[in-house]
mmCIF file of C-alpha atoms in Angstrom:
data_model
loop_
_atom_site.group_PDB
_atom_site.id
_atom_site.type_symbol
_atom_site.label_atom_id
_atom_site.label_comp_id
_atom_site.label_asym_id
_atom_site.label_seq_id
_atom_site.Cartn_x
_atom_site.Cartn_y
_atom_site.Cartn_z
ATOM 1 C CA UNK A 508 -4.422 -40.158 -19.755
ATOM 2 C CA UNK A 509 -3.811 -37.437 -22.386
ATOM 3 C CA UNK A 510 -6.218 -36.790 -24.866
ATOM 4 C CA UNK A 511 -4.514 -37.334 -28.787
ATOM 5 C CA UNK A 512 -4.550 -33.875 -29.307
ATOM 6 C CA UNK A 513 -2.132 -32.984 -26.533
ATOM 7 C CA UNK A 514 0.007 -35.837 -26.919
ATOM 8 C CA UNK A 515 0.789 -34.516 -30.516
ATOM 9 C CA UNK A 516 1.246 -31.284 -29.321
ATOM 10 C CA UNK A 517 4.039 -32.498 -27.199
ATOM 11 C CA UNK A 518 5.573 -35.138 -30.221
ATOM 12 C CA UNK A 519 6.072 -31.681 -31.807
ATOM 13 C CA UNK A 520 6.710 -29.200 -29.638
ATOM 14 C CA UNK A 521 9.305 -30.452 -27.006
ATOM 15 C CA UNK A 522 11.118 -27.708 -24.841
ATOM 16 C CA UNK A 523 14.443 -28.879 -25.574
ATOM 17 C CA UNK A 524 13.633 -28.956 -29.807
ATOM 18 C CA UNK A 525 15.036 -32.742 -29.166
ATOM 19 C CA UNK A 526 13.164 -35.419 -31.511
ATOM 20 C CA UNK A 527 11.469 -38.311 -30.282
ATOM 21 C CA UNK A 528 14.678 -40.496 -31.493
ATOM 22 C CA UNK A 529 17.099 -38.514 -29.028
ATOM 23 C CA UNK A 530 14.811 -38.993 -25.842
ATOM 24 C CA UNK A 531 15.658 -41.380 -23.301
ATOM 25 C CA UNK A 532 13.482 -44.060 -22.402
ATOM 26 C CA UNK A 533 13.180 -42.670 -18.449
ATOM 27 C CA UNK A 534 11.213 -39.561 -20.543
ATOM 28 C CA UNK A 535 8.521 -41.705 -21.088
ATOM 29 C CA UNK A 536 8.637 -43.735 -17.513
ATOM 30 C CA UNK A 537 5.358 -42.889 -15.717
ATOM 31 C CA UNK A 538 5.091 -40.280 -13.412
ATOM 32 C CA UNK A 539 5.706 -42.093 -9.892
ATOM 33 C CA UNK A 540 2.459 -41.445 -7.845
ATOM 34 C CA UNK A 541 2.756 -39.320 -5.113
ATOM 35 C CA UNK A 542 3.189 -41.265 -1.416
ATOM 36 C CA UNK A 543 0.105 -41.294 0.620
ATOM 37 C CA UNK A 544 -0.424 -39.075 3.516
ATOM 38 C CA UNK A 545 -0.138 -41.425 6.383
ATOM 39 C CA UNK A 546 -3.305 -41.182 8.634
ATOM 40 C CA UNK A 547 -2.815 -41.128 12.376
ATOM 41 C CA UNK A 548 -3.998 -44.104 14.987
ATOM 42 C CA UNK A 549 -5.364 -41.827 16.962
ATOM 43 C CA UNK A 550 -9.312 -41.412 17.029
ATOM 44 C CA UNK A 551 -9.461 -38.178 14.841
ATOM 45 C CA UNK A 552 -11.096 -36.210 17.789
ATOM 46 C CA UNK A 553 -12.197 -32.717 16.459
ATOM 47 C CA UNK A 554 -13.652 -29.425 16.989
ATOM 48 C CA UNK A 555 -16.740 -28.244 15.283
ATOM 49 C CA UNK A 556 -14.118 -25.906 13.936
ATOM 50 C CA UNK A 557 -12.039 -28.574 12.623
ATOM 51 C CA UNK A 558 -14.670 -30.624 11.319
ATOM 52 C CA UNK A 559 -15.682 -27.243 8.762
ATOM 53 C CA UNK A 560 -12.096 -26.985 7.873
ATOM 54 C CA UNK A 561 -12.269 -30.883 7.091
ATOM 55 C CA UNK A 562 -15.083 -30.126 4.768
ATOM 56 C CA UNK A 563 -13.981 -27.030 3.168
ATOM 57 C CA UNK A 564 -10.430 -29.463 2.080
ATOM 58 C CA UNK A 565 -12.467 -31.629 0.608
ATOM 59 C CA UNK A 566 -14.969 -29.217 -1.620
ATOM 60 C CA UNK A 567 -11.827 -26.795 -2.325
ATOM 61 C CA UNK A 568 -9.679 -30.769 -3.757
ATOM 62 C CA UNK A 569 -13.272 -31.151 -4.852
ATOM 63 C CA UNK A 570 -13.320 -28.122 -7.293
ATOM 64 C CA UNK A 571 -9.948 -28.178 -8.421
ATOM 65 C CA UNK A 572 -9.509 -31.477 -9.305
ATOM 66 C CA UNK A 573 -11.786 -31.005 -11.921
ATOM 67 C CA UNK A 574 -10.128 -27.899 -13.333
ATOM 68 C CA UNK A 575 -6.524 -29.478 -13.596
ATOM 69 C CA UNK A 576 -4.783 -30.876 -16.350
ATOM 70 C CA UNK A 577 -1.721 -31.625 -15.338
ATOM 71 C CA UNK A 578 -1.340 -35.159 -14.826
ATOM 72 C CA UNK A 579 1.049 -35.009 -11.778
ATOM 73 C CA UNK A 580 -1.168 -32.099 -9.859
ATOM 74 C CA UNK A 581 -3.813 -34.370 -10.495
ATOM 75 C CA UNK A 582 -2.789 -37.307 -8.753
ATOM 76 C CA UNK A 583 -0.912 -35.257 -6.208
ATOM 77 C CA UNK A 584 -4.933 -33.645 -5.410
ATOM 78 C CA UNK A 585 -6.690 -36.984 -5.705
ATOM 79 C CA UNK A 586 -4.010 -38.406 -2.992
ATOM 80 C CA UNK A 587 -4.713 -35.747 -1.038
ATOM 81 C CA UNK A 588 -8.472 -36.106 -1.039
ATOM 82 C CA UNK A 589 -8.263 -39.318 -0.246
ATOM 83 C CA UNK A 590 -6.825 -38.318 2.841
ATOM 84 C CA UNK A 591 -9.886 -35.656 3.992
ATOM 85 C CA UNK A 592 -12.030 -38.094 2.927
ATOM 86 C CA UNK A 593 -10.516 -40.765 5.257
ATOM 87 C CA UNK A 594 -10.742 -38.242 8.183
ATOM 88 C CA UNK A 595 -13.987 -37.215 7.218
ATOM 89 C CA UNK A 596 -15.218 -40.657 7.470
ATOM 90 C CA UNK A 597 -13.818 -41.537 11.041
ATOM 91 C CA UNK A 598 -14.060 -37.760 12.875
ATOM 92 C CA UNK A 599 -16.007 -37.416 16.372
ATOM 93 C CA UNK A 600 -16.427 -34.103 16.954
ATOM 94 C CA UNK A 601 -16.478 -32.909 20.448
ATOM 95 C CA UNK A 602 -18.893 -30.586 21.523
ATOM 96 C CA UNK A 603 -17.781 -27.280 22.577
ATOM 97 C CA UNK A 604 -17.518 -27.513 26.404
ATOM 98 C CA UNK A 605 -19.061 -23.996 28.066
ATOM 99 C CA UNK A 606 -17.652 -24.029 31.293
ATOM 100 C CA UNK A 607 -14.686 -26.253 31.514
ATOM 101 C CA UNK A 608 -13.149 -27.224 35.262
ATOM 102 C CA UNK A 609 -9.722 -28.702 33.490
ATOM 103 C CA UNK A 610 -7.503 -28.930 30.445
ATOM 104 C CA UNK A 611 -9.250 -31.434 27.986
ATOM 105 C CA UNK A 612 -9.860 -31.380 24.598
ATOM 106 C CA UNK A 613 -11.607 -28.517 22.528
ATOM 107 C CA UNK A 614 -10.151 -25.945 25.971
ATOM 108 C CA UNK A 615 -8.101 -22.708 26.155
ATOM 109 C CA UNK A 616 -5.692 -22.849 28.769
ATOM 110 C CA UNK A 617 -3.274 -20.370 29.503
ATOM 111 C CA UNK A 618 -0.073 -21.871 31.243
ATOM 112 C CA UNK A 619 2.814 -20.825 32.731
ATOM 113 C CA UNK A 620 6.050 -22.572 31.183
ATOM 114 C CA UNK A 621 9.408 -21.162 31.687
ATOM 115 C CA UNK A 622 8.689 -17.784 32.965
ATOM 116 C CA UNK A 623 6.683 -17.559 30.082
ATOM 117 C CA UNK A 624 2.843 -16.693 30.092
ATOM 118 C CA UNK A 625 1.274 -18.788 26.764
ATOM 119 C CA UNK A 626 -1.803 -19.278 25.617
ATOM 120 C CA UNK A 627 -2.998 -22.737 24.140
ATOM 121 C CA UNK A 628 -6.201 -24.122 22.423
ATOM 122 C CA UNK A 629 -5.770 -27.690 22.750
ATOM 123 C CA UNK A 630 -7.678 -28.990 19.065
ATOM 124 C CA UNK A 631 -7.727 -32.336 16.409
ATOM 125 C CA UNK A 632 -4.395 -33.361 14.595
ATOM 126 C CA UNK A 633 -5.300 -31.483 11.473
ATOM 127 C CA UNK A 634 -5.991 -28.485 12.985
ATOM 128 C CA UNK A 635 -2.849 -27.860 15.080
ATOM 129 C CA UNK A 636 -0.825 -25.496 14.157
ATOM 130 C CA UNK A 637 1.624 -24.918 17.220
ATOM 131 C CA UNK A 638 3.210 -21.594 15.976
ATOM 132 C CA UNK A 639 -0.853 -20.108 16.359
ATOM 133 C CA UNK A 640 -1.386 -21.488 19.563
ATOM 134 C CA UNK A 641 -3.213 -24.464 18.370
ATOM 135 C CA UNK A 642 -1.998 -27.567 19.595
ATOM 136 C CA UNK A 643 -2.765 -31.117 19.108
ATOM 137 C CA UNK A 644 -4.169 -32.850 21.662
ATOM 138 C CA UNK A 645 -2.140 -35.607 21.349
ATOM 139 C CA UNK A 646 1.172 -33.465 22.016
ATOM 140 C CA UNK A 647 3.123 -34.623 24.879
ATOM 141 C CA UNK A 648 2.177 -30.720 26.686
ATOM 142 C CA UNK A 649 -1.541 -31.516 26.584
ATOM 143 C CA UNK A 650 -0.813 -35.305 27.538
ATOM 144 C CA UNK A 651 0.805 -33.842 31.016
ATOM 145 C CA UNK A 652 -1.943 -31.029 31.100
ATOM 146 C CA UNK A 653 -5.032 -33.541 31.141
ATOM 147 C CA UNK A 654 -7.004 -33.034 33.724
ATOM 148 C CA UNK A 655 -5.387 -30.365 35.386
ATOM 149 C CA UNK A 656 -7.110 -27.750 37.143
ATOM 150 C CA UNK A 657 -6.041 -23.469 37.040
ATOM 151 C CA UNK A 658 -3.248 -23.037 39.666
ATOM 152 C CA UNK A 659 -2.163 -27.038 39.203
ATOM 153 C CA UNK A 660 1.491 -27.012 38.356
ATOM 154 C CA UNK A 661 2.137 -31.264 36.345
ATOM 155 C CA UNK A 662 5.699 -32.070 34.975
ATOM 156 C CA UNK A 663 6.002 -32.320 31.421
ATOM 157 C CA UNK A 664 8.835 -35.107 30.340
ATOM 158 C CA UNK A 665 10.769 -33.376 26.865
ATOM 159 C CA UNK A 666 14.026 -34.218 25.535
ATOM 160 C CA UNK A 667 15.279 -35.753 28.055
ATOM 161 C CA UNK A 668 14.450 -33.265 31.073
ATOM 162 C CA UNK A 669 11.670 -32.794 33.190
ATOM 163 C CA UNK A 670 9.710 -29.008 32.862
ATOM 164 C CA UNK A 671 7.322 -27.833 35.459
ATOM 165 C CA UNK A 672 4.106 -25.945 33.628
ATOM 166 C CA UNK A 673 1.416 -24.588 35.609
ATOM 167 C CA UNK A 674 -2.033 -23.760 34.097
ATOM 168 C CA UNK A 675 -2.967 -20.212 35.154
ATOM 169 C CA UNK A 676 -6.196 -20.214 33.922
ATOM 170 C CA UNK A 677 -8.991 -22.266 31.211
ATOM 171 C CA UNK A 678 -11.491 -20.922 29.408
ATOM 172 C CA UNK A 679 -14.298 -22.432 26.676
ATOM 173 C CA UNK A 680 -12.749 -23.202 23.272
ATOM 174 C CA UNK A 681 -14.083 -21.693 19.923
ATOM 175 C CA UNK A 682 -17.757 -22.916 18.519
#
């Protein structure tokens, strides 16, 4: 909780200039802790790069939760630690494959969707980030592009219709 000295500081010195005797009761209601970040089913599969990134979460929540003072923040960054933590604790990281014959995990594939020439790295949950190229590989595009093979053309199943997407070529994903 608050040390004595700040909870005086706030008795007197209240942003509204309100006294104590013209506060509602909800004022004093504890702060409602934040909801937990829900942690996938899914084996948390990574890359080596994911797997830093998992550990640099945890020492950056690491660092700052010990400069914060806010009560709130501080529950909001232990929450979220406790998330990296749990991820830390059940990752499998999968080595880099150097010469890969199909679309699996921790592989750059370039595909052909819609006319359209894209480039994919197919990585863990946390480290998707679809905009960059990164995608999970859990996504319903990598679940049609397993196993495929350059020149293979699967059907991917999305809202509703049924898209053809070739893979035009695979390469080695990042260390």
């Amino acid at each position: 909780g608050l040390s004595p000295e700040v909870g005086v500081f706030f008795w007197f010195a209240r942003e509204d200039g309100m006294s104590r005797a013209f506060v509602k009761e909800v004022d004093d209601a504890p702060v409602a802790p934040p909801l937990e970040r829900p942690v996938s089913a899914a084996p948390n599969l990574v890359t080596p790069r994911g797997a830093r990134l998992i550990e640099q979460a945890i020492v950056a929540l690491e660092e700052q939760i010990t400069a914060v003072i806010s009560e709130k923040v501080l529950s909001s960054h232990r929450c979220e630690l406790r998330y990296w933590l749990a991820r830390r604790s059940n990752m499998q990281i999968i080595p880099r494959v150097d010469a890969p014959t199909s679309v699996e995990f921790g592989v750059r594939a370039t595909i052909s969707r819609g006319g359209r020439s894209t480039e994919i790295y197919i990585v863990g949950e946390d480290e998707a980030q679809p905009s960059a190229g990164l995608i999970a590989w859990t996504a319903p595009l990598v679940r049609a592009l397993k196993g495929a093979q350059p020149g293979e053309t699967v059907e991917l199943e999305a809202g509703g219709r049924v898209e053809p997407v070739t893979v035009v070529a695979i390469a080695a994903g990042d260390e």
